[in-house]
Amino acid sequence: MQDNAATLRALADARGFRIGAAVGHEPLIRDPRYREILAREFNVLVCENAMKCGPTRPARDRFEFAEADAIVAFAEEHGMAVRGHALVWHNMLPSWLEKARLSYDDAIDVVRGHIFTVMSHFRGKVYAWDVVNEGVADDGRWRDSLFLRTFGPDYMAMAFHWAHEADPEAQLFYNDYSADAVNPKSTAIYGIVRGLLKEGVPVHGVGLQMHLSLYDTPKWRALADNIARFNDLGLDVQITEMDVRTREPASPDDLREQARAYRDVMEACLSATRCSAFLVWGVTDRYSWIPEVFKGEGSGLLFDASGQAKPAYFALREALG
Ligand code: XIL
């Protein structure tokens, strides 16, 4: 149903902005429509799962990059940039690592080795990395994780230093959810990254995931103020994983309201001093992670299950235009 107006990609290219989506390996190889939408609408991709620790490191001494390589090859073929996601994350760790009782030194070997191997494999192909993902709990305290338990709170600084050594050209991000507007969690993250910068740790940006519920969307002003305070530290901001879930089935009113939420976030990003990319967490509602995780909810993306553009798509196009 695409009309003749410019695509998101063309509009983003014209303003030197990155608009992107998370890509699943399965739909990419199976679904021609999915590939067609990706190539047409986006100029940056991120692997939804394929670069995570679990999928890339089935055993301590074995790395597996075939699926991520296929997604990166698709991006290269279509002249798209790639974001890397994610190096240090408490979730989706391989079971051998969850079970291992590593000494401090051994853990350094594993984590440092992981960052080096993965980043070296994609050097020159991945321009920005989520180095630490979801390191803060919802109450604003440091999230309990293998990394915090093993290294203490130094682990974030260590991870960023290692990442910078592994690929000095890459933009290094701290990435998290529910930190989109000014709130206790984003304030905790602000304090952490400010502290890291003071110590000379190479962190270049903050990723705001933006997994929103239609019934609890942040106000434009609170988003803009939050982005501004990270910019004031000299950091880039990127919207890294946006979706807006609704109860199923979504009504036409829901979809209009959803479009407004997308538009607010895009406008907050575009009006910031530095908010360089906007990525959605999936392409069509058909393959979205939402129904698996949030019972009875879905419809969070820009294209419906059959690949038709939704009001949210047109709202982003207007905002970019
Ligand atoms: C999700 C994927 O979409 C799912 O397919 C997977 O089962 C679990 O992870 N925050 C993140 C992403 O940083 O990596 C998560 O992705 C969604 C929440």
GROMACS .gro file of N, CA and C in nm, residues 72-176:
model
  315
   72VAL      N    1   2.470  -0.895   0.883
   72VAL     CA    2   2.566  -0.790   0.848
   72VAL      C    3   2.586  -0.786   0.696
   73ALA      N    4   2.589  -0.903   0.633
   73ALA     CA    5   2.606  -0.908   0.487
   73ALA      C    6   2.486  -0.842   0.417
   74PHE      N    7   2.366  -0.866   0.469
   74PHE     CA    8   2.247  -0.803   0.412
   74PHE      C    9   2.258  -0.650   0.425
   75ALA      N   10   2.303  -0.606   0.541
   75ALA     CA   11   2.319  -0.461   0.562
   75ALA      C   12   2.420  -0.404   0.462
   76GLU      N   13   2.531  -0.473   0.445
   76GLU     CA   14   2.634  -0.423   0.353
   76GLU      C   15   2.582  -0.418   0.210
   77GLU      N   16   2.513  -0.523   0.172
   77GLU     CA   17   2.456  -0.530   0.037
   77GLU      C   18   2.364  -0.411   0.009
   78HIS      N   19   2.297  -0.364   0.114
   78HIS     CA   20   2.200  -0.256   0.095
   78HIS      C   21   2.249  -0.122   0.147
   79GLY      N   22   2.379  -0.112   0.170
   79GLY     CA   23   2.436   0.016   0.211
   79GLY      C   24   2.386   0.067   0.344
   80MET      N   25   2.364  -0.026   0.437
   80MET     CA   26   2.314   0.013   0.569
   80MET      C   27   2.423  -0.002   0.674
   81ALA      N   28   2.417   0.083   0.777
   81ALA     CA   29   2.508   0.071   0.891
   81ALA      C   30   2.457  -0.038   0.985
   82VAL      N   31   2.543  -0.079   1.078
   82VAL     CA   32   2.503  -0.181   1.175
   82VAL      C   33   2.539  -0.137   1.316
   83ARG      N   34   2.442  -0.150   1.408
   83ARG     CA   35   2.469  -0.135   1.552
   83ARG      C   36   2.496  -0.273   1.611
   84GLY      N   37   2.584  -0.281   1.706
   84GLY     CA   38   2.615  -0.408   1.773
   84GLY      C   39   2.542  -0.416   1.907
   85HIS      N   40   2.482  -0.531   1.935
   85HIS     CA   41   2.401  -0.549   2.057
   85HIS      C   42   2.411  -0.693   2.100
   86ALA      N   43   2.454  -0.726   2.216
   86ALA     CA   44   2.506  -0.644   2.324
   86ALA      C   45   2.620  -0.723   2.388
   87LEU      N   46   2.720  -0.653   2.441
   87LEU     CA   47   2.840  -0.723   2.488
   87LEU      C   48   2.829  -0.770   2.633
   88VAL      N   49   2.790  -0.683   2.723
   88VAL     CA   50   2.781  -0.720   2.864
   88VAL      C   51   2.636  -0.702   2.908
   89TRP      N   52   2.566  -0.812   2.922
   89TRP     CA   53   2.422  -0.813   2.955
   89TRP      C   54   2.396  -0.933   3.044
   90HIS      N   55   2.316  -0.912   3.149
   90HIS     CA   56   2.290  -1.022   3.244
   90HIS      C   57   2.205  -1.131   3.183
   91ASN      N   58   2.137  -1.099   3.073
   91ASN     CA   59   2.038  -1.189   3.015
   91ASN      C   60   2.094  -1.261   2.893
   92MET      N   61   2.034  -1.375   2.858
   92MET     CA   62   2.074  -1.452   2.740
   92MET      C   63   2.224  -1.485   2.741
   93LEU      N   64   2.273  -1.519   2.859
   93LEU     CA   65   2.409  -1.571   2.868
   93LEU      C   66   2.404  -1.720   2.836
   94PRO      N   67   2.511  -1.776   2.781
   94PRO     CA   68   2.511  -1.920   2.755
   94PRO      C   69   2.506  -1.998   2.887
   95SER      N   70   2.446  -2.117   2.886
   95SER     CA   71   2.429  -2.189   3.012
   95SER      C   72   2.563  -2.229   3.074
   96TRP      N   73   2.664  -2.256   2.990
   96TRP     CA   74   2.795  -2.291   3.048
   96TRP      C   75   2.848  -2.176   3.134
   97LEU      N   76   2.818  -2.054   3.093
   97LEU     CA   77   2.869  -1.938   3.168
   97LEU      C   78   2.787  -1.915   3.295
   98GLU      N   79   2.654  -1.935   3.284
   98GLU     CA   80   2.568  -1.922   3.402
   98GLU      C   81   2.613  -2.020   3.511
   99LYS      N   82   2.653  -2.138   3.468
   99LYS     CA   83   2.686  -2.244   3.565
   99LYS      C   84   2.830  -2.234   3.616
  100ALA      N   85   2.917  -2.171   3.536
  100ALA     CA   86   3.059  -2.170   3.571
  100ALA      C   87   3.080  -2.092   3.700
  101ARG      N   88   3.162  -2.142   3.787
  101ARG     CA   89   3.199  -2.065   3.906
  101ARG      C   90   3.341  -2.012   3.880
  102LEU      N   91   3.348  -1.898   3.815
  102LEU     CA   92   3.479  -1.850   3.771
  102LEU      C   93   3.548  -1.769   3.878
  103SER      N   94   3.677  -1.784   3.886
  103SER     CA   95   3.756  -1.695   3.973
  103SER      C   96   3.760  -1.557   3.907
  104TYR      N   97   3.803  -1.458   3.981
  104TYR     CA   98   3.813  -1.322   3.928
  104TYR      C   99   3.897  -1.321   3.798
  105ASP      N  100   4.014  -1.382   3.804
  105ASP     CA  101   4.104  -1.379   3.688
  105ASP      C  102   4.047  -1.454   3.568
  106ASP      N  103   3.984  -1.566   3.598
  106ASP     CA  104   3.923  -1.644   3.493
  106ASP      C  105   3.807  -1.567   3.429
  107ALA      N  106   3.733  -1.499   3.513
  107ALA     CA  107   3.620  -1.420   3.462
  107ALA      C  108   3.670  -1.306   3.374
  108ILE      N  109   3.782  -1.246   3.411
  108ILE     CA  110   3.841  -1.142   3.326
  108ILE      C  111   3.875  -1.201   3.190
  109ASP      N  112   3.935  -1.319   3.193
  109ASP     CA  113   3.972  -1.385   3.068
  109ASP      C  114   3.848  -1.407   2.980
  110VAL      N  115   3.739  -1.451   3.041
  110VAL     CA  116   3.618  -1.479   2.964
  110VAL      C  117   3.554  -1.350   2.911
  111VAL      N  118   3.538  -1.252   2.996
  111VAL     CA  119   3.463  -1.132   2.955
  111VAL      C  120   3.547  -1.044   2.862
  112ARG      N  121   3.672  -1.025   2.899
  112ARG     CA  122   3.760  -0.946   2.813
  112ARG      C  123   3.777  -1.016   2.678
  113GLY      N  124   3.796  -1.147   2.684
  113GLY     CA  125   3.810  -1.227   2.562
  113GLY      C  126   3.685  -1.218   2.476
  114HIS      N  127   3.570  -1.216   2.541
  114HIS     CA  128   3.445  -1.206   2.467
  114HIS      C  129   3.437  -1.074   2.390
  115ILE      N  130   3.464  -0.967   2.463
  115ILE     CA  131   3.457  -0.834   2.401
  115ILE      C  132   3.557  -0.826   2.284
  116PHE      N  133   3.677  -0.874   2.305
  116PHE     CA  134   3.779  -0.867   2.199
  116PHE      C  135   3.742  -0.952   2.078
  117THR      N  136   3.697  -1.074   2.103
  117THR     CA  137   3.669  -1.164   1.991
  117THR      C  138   3.551  -1.113   1.909
  118VAL      N  139   3.444  -1.074   1.979
  118VAL     CA  140   3.324  -1.031   1.906
  118VAL      C  141   3.350  -0.899   1.834
  119MET      N  142   3.408  -0.804   1.903
  119MET     CA  143   3.431  -0.674   1.838
  119MET      C  144   3.532  -0.684   1.725
  120SER      N  145   3.633  -0.767   1.741
  120SER     CA  146   3.733  -0.782   1.633
  120SER      C  147   3.668  -0.846   1.511
  121HIS      N  148   3.581  -0.942   1.536
  121HIS     CA  149   3.514  -1.009   1.424
  121HIS      C  150   3.436  -0.907   1.338
  122PHE      N  151   3.375  -0.810   1.405
  122PHE     CA  152   3.289  -0.715   1.332
  122PHE      C  153   3.355  -0.578   1.312
  123ARG      N  154   3.484  -0.570   1.338
  123ARG     CA  155   3.551  -0.440   1.326
  123ARG      C  156   3.537  -0.385   1.184
  124GLY      N  157   3.504  -0.257   1.174
  124GLY     CA  158   3.485  -0.196   1.042
  124GLY      C  159   3.345  -0.217   0.987
  125LYS      N  160   3.268  -0.304   1.049
  125LYS     CA  161   3.132  -0.332   1.000
  125LYS      C  162   3.026  -0.284   1.097
  126VAL      N  163   3.061  -0.278   1.224
  126VAL     CA  164   2.967  -0.233   1.327
  126VAL      C  165   3.018  -0.101   1.380
  127TYR      N  166   2.938   0.005   1.367
  127TYR     CA  167   2.991   0.137   1.401
  127TYR      C  168   2.964   0.177   1.545
  128ALA      N  169   2.870   0.110   1.609
  128ALA     CA  170   2.835   0.146   1.748
  128ALA      C  171   2.797   0.020   1.822
  129TRP      N  172   2.837   0.011   1.948
  129TRP     CA  173   2.811  -0.109   2.028
  129TRP      C  174   2.739  -0.074   2.157
  130ASP      N  175   2.639  -0.155   2.192
  130ASP     CA  176   2.587  -0.152   2.328
  130ASP      C  177   2.685  -0.233   2.413
  131VAL      N  178   2.772  -0.164   2.483
  131VAL     CA  179   2.876  -0.232   2.561
  131VAL      C  180   2.815  -0.288   2.689
  132VAL      N  181   2.744  -0.203   2.762
  132VAL     CA  182   2.672  -0.251   2.881
  132VAL      C  183   2.523  -0.232   2.854
  133ASN      N  184   2.448  -0.340   2.872
  133ASN     CA  185   2.303  -0.335   2.849
  133ASN      C  186   2.232  -0.364   2.981
  134GLU      N  187   2.141  -0.275   3.020
  134GLU     CA  188   2.053  -0.300   3.135
  134GLU      C  189   2.129  -0.325   3.264
  135GLY      N  190   2.225  -0.240   3.291
  135GLY     CA  191   2.305  -0.255   3.413
  135GLY      C  192   2.240  -0.196   3.538
  136VAL      N  193   2.126  -0.131   3.521
  136VAL     CA  194   2.061  -0.067   3.635
  136VAL      C  195   1.923  -0.131   3.655
  137ALA      N  196   1.889  -0.159   3.780
  137ALA     CA  197   1.758  -0.219   3.810
  137ALA      C  198   1.650  -0.112   3.804
  138ASP      N  199   1.525  -0.156   3.808
  138ASP     CA  200   1.415  -0.061   3.791
  138ASP      C  201   1.407   0.040   3.905
  139ASP      N  202   1.459   0.004   4.023
  139ASP     CA  203   1.456   0.099   4.136
  139ASP      C  204   1.576   0.194   4.133
  140GLY      N  205   1.660   0.183   4.030
  140GLY     CA  206   1.773   0.274   4.019
  140GLY      C  207   1.901   0.221   4.081
  141ARG      N  208   1.893   0.105   4.150
  141ARG     CA  209   2.017   0.046   4.201
  141ARG      C  210   2.088  -0.033   4.093
  142TRP      N  211   2.216  -0.063   4.114
  142TRP     CA  212   2.288  -0.146   4.018
  142TRP      C  213   2.219  -0.281   4.010
  143ARG      N  214   2.200  -0.330   3.891
  143ARG     CA  215   2.134  -0.460   3.875
  143ARG      C  216   2.227  -0.573   3.918
  144ASP      N  217   2.170  -0.665   3.995
  144ASP     CA  218   2.245  -0.784   4.033
  144ASP      C  219   2.272  -0.865   3.906
  145SER      N  220   2.396  -0.905   3.886
  145SER     CA  221   2.430  -0.984   3.767
  145SER      C  222   2.560  -1.056   3.793
  146LEU      N  223   2.588  -1.150   3.706
  146LEU     CA  224   2.717  -1.218   3.711
  146LEU      C  225   2.833  -1.118   3.713
  147PHE      N  226   2.815  -1.010   3.636
  147PHE     CA  227   2.924  -0.912   3.622
  147PHE      C  228   2.943  -0.834   3.751
  148LEU      N  229   2.832  -0.791   3.810
  148LEU     CA  230   2.841  -0.715   3.935
  148LEU      C  231   2.894  -0.805   4.047
  149ARG      N  232   2.846  -0.928   4.052
  149ARG     CA  233   2.890  -1.020   4.158
  149ARG      C  234   3.038  -1.052   4.145
  150THR      N  235   3.086  -1.066   4.022
  150THR     CA  236   3.225  -1.108   4.003
  150THR      C  237   3.324  -0.992   4.015
  151PHE      N  238   3.290  -0.880   3.956
  151PHE     CA  239   3.388  -0.771   3.948
  151PHE      C  240   3.355  -0.654   4.039
  152GLY      N  241   3.232  -0.651   4.093
  152GLY     CA  242   3.189  -0.530   4.163
  152GLY      C  243   3.158  -0.422   4.062
  153PRO      N  244   3.123  -0.301   4.112
  153PRO     CA  245   3.078  -0.194   4.021
  153PRO      C  246   3.186  -0.145   3.924
  154ASP      N  247   3.309  -0.191   3.938
  154ASP     CA  248   3.412  -0.155   3.838
  154ASP      C  249   3.383  -0.215   3.701
  155TYR      N  250   3.291  -0.313   3.696
  155TYR     CA  251   3.279  -0.387   3.571
  155TYR      C  252   3.241  -0.298   3.452
  156MET      N  253   3.164  -0.192   3.479
  156MET     CA  254   3.124  -0.109   3.365
  156MET      C  255   3.246  -0.039   3.305
  157ALA      N  256   3.325   0.023   3.391
  157ALA     CA  257   3.447   0.091   3.342
  157ALA      C  258   3.537  -0.008   3.269
  158MET      N  259   3.553  -0.126   3.328
  158MET     CA  260   3.640  -0.227   3.265
  158MET      C  261   3.588  -0.261   3.125
  159ALA      N  262   3.457  -0.284   3.114
  159ALA     CA  263   3.399  -0.323   2.985
  159ALA      C  264   3.421  -0.215   2.879
  160PHE      N  265   3.400  -0.088   2.919
  160PHE     CA  266   3.417   0.019   2.820
  160PHE      C  267   3.565   0.033   2.779
  161HIS      N  268   3.656   0.020   2.875
  161HIS     CA  269   3.799   0.027   2.839
  161HIS      C  270   3.836  -0.086   2.743
  162TRP      N  271   3.791  -0.207   2.773
  162TRP     CA  272   3.823  -0.320   2.685
  162TRP      C  273   3.762  -0.299   2.547
  163ALA      N  274   3.640  -0.250   2.543
  163ALA     CA  275   3.573  -0.230   2.414
  163ALA      C  276   3.648  -0.126   2.331
  164HIS      N  277   3.696  -0.023   2.397
  164HIS     CA  278   3.767   0.083   2.325
  164HIS      C  279   3.900   0.032   2.270
  165GLU      N  280   3.963  -0.055   2.349
  165GLU     CA  281   4.089  -0.118   2.303
  165GLU      C  282   4.061  -0.210   2.184
  166ALA      N  283   3.951  -0.283   2.192
  166ALA     CA  284   3.920  -0.382   2.088
  166ALA      C  285   3.887  -0.313   1.955
  167ASP      N  286   3.820  -0.199   1.959
  167ASP     CA  287   3.788  -0.125   1.837
  167ASP      C  288   3.782   0.025   1.869
  168PRO      N  289   3.896   0.092   1.854
  168PRO     CA  290   3.902   0.235   1.891
  168PRO      C  291   3.810   0.324   1.807
  169GLU      N  292   3.763   0.273   1.693
  169GLU     CA  293   3.675   0.354   1.608
  169GLU      C  294   3.528   0.345   1.649
  170ALA      N  295   3.493   0.243   1.725
  170ALA     CA  296   3.351   0.217   1.752
  170ALA      C  297   3.296   0.316   1.855
  171GLN      N  298   3.171   0.354   1.836
  171GLN     CA  299   3.098   0.436   1.933
  171GLN      C  300   3.044   0.344   2.041
  172LEU      N  301   3.070   0.377   2.166
  172LEU     CA  302   3.038   0.284   2.276
  172LEU      C  303   2.922   0.337   2.360
  173PHE      N  304   2.820   0.252   2.375
  173PHE     CA  305   2.696   0.294   2.440
  173PHE      C  306   2.666   0.218   2.568
  174TYR      N  307   2.604   0.289   2.662
  174TYR     CA  308   2.530   0.227   2.771
  174TYR      C  309   2.384   0.227   2.726
  175ASN      N  310   2.315   0.113   2.737
  175ASN     CA  311   2.179   0.099   2.682
  175ASN      C  312   2.084   0.044   2.789
  176ASP      N  313   1.963   0.100   2.799
  176ASP     CA  314   1.870   0.048   2.902
  176ASP      C  315   1.725   0.082   2.868
   0.00000   0.00000   0.00000
